[in-house]
XYZ file of C-alpha atoms in Angstrom:
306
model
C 107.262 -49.958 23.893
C 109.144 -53.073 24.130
C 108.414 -53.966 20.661
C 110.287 -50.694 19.648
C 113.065 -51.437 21.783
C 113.887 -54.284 20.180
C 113.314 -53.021 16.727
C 115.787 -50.132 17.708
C 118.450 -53.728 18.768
C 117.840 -55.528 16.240
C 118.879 -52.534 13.646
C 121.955 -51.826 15.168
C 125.242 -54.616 15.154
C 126.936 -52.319 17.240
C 125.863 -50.716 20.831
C 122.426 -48.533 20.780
C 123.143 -45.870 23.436
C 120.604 -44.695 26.594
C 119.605 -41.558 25.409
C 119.168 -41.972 21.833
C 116.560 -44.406 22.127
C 115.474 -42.458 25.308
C 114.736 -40.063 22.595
C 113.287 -42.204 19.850
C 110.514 -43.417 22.510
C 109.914 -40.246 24.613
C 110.517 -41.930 27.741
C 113.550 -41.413 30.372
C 116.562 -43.590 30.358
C 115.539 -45.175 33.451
C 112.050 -46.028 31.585
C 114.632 -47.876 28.857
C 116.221 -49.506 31.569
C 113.055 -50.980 32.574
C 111.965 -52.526 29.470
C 115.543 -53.900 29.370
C 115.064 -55.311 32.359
C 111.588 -57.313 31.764
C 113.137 -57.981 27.945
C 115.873 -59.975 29.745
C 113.795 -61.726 32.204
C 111.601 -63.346 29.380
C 115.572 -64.599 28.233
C 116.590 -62.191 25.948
C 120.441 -61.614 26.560
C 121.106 -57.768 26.364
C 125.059 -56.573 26.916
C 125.145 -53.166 28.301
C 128.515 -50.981 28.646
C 129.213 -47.198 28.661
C 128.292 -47.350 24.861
C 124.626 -48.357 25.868
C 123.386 -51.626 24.715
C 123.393 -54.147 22.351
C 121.257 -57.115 21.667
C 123.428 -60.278 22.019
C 120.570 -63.390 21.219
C 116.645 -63.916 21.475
C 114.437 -66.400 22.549
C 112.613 -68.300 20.403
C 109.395 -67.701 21.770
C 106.383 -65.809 19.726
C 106.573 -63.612 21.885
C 104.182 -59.806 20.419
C 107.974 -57.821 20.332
C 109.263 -60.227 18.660
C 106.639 -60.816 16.085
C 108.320 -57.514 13.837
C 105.837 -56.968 11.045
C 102.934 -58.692 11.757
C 100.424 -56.217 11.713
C 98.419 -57.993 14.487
C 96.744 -58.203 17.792
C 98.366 -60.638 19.447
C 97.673 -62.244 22.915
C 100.653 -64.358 24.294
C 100.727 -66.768 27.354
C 103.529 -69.403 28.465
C 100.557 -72.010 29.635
C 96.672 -71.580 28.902
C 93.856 -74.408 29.012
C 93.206 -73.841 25.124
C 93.828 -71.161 22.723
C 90.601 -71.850 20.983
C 88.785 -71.103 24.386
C 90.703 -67.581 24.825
C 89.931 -66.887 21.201
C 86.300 -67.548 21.442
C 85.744 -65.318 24.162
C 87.586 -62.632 22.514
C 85.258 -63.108 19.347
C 82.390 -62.933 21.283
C 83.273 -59.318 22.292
C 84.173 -58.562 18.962
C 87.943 -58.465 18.966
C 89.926 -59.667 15.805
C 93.232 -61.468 17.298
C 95.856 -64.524 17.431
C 96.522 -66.224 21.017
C 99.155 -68.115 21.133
C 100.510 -70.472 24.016
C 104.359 -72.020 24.694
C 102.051 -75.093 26.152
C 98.210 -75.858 26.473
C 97.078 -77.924 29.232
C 93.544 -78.640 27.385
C 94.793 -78.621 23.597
C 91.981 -79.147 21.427
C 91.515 -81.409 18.359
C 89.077 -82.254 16.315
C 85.967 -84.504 17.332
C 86.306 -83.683 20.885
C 89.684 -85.299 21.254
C 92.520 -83.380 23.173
C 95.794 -82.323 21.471
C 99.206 -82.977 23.318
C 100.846 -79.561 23.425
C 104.318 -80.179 24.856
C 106.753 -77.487 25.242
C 108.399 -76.469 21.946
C 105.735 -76.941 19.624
C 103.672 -73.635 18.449
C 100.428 -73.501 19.014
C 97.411 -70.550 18.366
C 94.527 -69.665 17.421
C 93.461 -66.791 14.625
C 90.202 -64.809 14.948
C 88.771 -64.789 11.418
C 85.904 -62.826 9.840
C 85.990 -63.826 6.300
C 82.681 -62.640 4.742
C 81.809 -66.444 3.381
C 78.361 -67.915 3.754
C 78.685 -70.809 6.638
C 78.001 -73.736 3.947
C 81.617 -72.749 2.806
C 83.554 -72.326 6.508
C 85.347 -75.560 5.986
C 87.284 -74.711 3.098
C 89.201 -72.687 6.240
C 90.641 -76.004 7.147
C 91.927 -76.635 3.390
C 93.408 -73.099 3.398
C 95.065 -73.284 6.344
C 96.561 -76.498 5.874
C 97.982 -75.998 2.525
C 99.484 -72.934 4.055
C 101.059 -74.890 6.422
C 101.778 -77.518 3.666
C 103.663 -74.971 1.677
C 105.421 -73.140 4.117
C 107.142 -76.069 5.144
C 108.328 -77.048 1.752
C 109.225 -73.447 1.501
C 111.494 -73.467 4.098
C 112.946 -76.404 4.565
C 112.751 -78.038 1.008
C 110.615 -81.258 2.748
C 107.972 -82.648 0.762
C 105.068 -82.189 2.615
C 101.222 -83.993 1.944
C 98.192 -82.966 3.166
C 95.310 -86.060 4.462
C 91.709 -84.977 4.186
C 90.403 -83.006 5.402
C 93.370 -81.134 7.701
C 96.163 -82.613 8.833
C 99.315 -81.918 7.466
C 102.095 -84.502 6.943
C 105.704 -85.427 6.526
C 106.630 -88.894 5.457
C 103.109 -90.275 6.567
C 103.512 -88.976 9.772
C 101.162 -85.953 11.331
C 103.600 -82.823 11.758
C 100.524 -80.952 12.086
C 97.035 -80.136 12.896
C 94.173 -77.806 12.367
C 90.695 -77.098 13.968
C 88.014 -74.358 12.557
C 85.333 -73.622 15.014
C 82.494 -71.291 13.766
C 79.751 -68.928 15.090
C 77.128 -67.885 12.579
C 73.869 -66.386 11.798
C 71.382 -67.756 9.852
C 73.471 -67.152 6.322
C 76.108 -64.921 7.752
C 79.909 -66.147 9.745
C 80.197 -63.899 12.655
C 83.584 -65.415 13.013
C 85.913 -68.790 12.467
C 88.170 -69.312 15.032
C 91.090 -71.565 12.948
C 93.433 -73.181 15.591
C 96.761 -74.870 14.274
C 99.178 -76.813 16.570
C 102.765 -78.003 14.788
C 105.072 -80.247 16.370
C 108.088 -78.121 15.756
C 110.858 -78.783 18.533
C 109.394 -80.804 20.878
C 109.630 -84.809 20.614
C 106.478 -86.238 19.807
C 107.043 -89.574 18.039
C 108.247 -91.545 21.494
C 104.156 -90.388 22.799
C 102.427 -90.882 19.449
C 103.770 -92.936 16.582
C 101.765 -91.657 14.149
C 103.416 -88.354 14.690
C 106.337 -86.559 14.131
C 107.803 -82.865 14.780
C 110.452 -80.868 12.161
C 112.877 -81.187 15.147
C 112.628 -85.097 14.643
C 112.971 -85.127 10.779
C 115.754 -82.486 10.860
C 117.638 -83.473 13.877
C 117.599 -79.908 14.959
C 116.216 -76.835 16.185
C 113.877 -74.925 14.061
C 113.478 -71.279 14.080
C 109.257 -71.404 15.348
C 109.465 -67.559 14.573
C 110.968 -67.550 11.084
C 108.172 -70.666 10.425
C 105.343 -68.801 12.313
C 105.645 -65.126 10.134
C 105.899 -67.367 7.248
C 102.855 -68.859 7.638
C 101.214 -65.933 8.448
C 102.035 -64.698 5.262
C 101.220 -67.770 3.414
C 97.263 -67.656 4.928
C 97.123 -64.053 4.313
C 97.835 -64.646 0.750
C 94.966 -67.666 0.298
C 92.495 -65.651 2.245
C 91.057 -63.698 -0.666
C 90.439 -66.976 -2.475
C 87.510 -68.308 0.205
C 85.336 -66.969 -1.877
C 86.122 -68.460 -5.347
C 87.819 -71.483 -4.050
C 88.659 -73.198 -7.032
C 92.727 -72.148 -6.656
C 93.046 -73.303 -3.428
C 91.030 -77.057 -4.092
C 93.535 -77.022 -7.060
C 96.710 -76.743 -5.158
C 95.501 -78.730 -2.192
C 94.779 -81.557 -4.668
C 98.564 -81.587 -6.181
C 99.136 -82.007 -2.132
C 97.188 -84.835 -1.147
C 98.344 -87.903 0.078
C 94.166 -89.011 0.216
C 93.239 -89.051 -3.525
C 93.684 -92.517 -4.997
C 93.857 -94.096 -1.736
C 91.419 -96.627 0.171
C 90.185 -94.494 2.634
C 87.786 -95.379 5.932
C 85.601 -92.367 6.687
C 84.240 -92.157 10.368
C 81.149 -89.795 10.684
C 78.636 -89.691 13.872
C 76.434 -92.250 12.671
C 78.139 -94.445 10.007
C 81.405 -95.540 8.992
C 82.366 -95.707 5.048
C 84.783 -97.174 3.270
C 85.873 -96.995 -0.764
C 88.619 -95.094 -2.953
C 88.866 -91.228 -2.555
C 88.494 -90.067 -6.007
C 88.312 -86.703 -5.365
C 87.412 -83.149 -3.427
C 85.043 -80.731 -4.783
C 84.639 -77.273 -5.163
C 83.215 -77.248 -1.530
C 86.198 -78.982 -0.181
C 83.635 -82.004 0.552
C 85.703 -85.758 -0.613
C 84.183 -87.862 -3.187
C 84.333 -90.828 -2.212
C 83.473 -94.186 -4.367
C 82.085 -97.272 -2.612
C 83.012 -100.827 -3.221
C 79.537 -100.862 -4.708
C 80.826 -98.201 -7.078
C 78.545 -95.661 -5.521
C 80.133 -92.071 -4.890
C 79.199 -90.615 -1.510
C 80.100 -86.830 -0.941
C 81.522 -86.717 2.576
C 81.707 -83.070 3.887
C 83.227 -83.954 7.402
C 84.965 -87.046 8.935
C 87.704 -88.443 10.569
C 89.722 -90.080 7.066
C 91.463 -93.273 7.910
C 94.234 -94.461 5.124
C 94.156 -97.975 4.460
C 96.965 -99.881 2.893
């Protein structure tokens, strides 16, 4: 109901009065009052006169009413322990969804590591049921960071680079990363949970120097809901493409700051070094030893060496 509130503000320049949208919800004027009441407690600033009311500013929070268009189930908290750990649960009873958190107090990255989630950044996680065999889940993380990849550029007119296998970055620095947790059967994905977290207003770079945040490299706010719907639209695009990848390997490649490079691979039993020479239709790196051997790497933590 809120949601069409809103819509009904965000119309109108000019004053929206009581009754009419009284009578474009069905509900009394004192149920309008209400919603205006809880829309201006979570800091939206409503004027209200004889005339009725008109919508004055909005938060930038990702807030569901605010999210106009996005033809989604969305789940919203200020704090949570991890979106990926809401999400799961959700999957498991079958629900398709986003979460999405202001903060996270147990931010997950990849490898078991924890991902600082200060206030300003945006942070969620997408229930996905892409019918892929699980051999070819990981190309998720490709997708979804040349989404991100692009929809900065698009935006903001930043050149952008993308580090294998997901992190997204700006001027060698990580504005962003992503983490695709799956549940199959035998041959079959039951559903990828894809969790992105991008540094967008907060400061980052003065906790971790290999980091940065579009608030840092712009010296400004950014709009997280304009970027957010954007990117939305970007993964919604690439999504058909999971299974015949070869598009989205292409245009990752043109991205990548890792081809060419000498690269240190860390796996769970060996570490690797040699020239990344290329990725593959499986999104796996090539990479080619100093014994000019290639070794196919299909997950690792990619270290760029100067």
């Amino acid at each position: 109901m809120r949601k069409r509130i809103l819509s009904s503000l965000y119309q109108e320049k000019n004053f929206v009065s009581g009754e009419t949208l009284s009578k474009r919800l069905g509900i009394s004027r004192v149920g309008v009052w209400k919603h205006i009441q809880v829309l201006r407690k979570e800091g939206y600033v409503i004027e209200a006169s004889n005339k009725g009311y008109r919508l004055m500013s909005a938060p930038d929070l990702l807030l569901p009413e605010e999210l106009v268009g996005l033809d989604k189930k969305v789940y919203y908290f200020k704090e949570v322990s991890s979106t990926m750990d809401v999400a799961r649960k959700l999957a498991q009873k079958g629900e398709e969804a986003i979460v999405i958190a202001e903060t996270q107090t147990k931010g997950k990255g990849r490898r078991g590591r924890s991902w600082y989630s200060s206030r300003g950044g945006i942070y969620f996680s997408w229930i996905l049921r892409p019918t892929i065999s699980p051999s070819h889940a990981h190309l998720v993380n490709l997708l979804a960071g040349l989404s991100v990849a692009i929809t900065i550029r698009k935006l903001f007119n930043i050149d952008t680079t993308l580090k294998w296998p997901n992190d997204v970055l700006i001027n060698e620095k990580k504005v962003c990363g992503i983490l695709a947790e799956m549940e199959a059967e035998a041959d079959i994905v039951k559903f990828i949970i894809l969790g992105i977290g991008i540094n967008v207003n907060n400061d980052i770079s003065g906790y971790i120097k290999s980091a940065t945040s579009l608030k840092e490299q712009f010296g400004k706010n950014i709009s997280k809901k304009k970027l957010f719907l954007q990117l939305m639209r970007e993964i919604e695009k690439m999504q058909p493409y999971l299974a015949n990848p070869q598009p989205i390997i292409n245009k990752w490649k043109r991205f990548s700051s890792t081809l060419g490079r000498y690269v240190r691979i860390i796996m769970q039993d060996k570490i690797l070094e040699g020239q990344a020479i290329d990725v593959d239709n499986d999104g796996a790196l090539i990479l080619k030893t100093k014994d000019e051997t290639l070794k196919r790497i299909v997950a690792g933590d990619c270290i760029h060496l100067r």
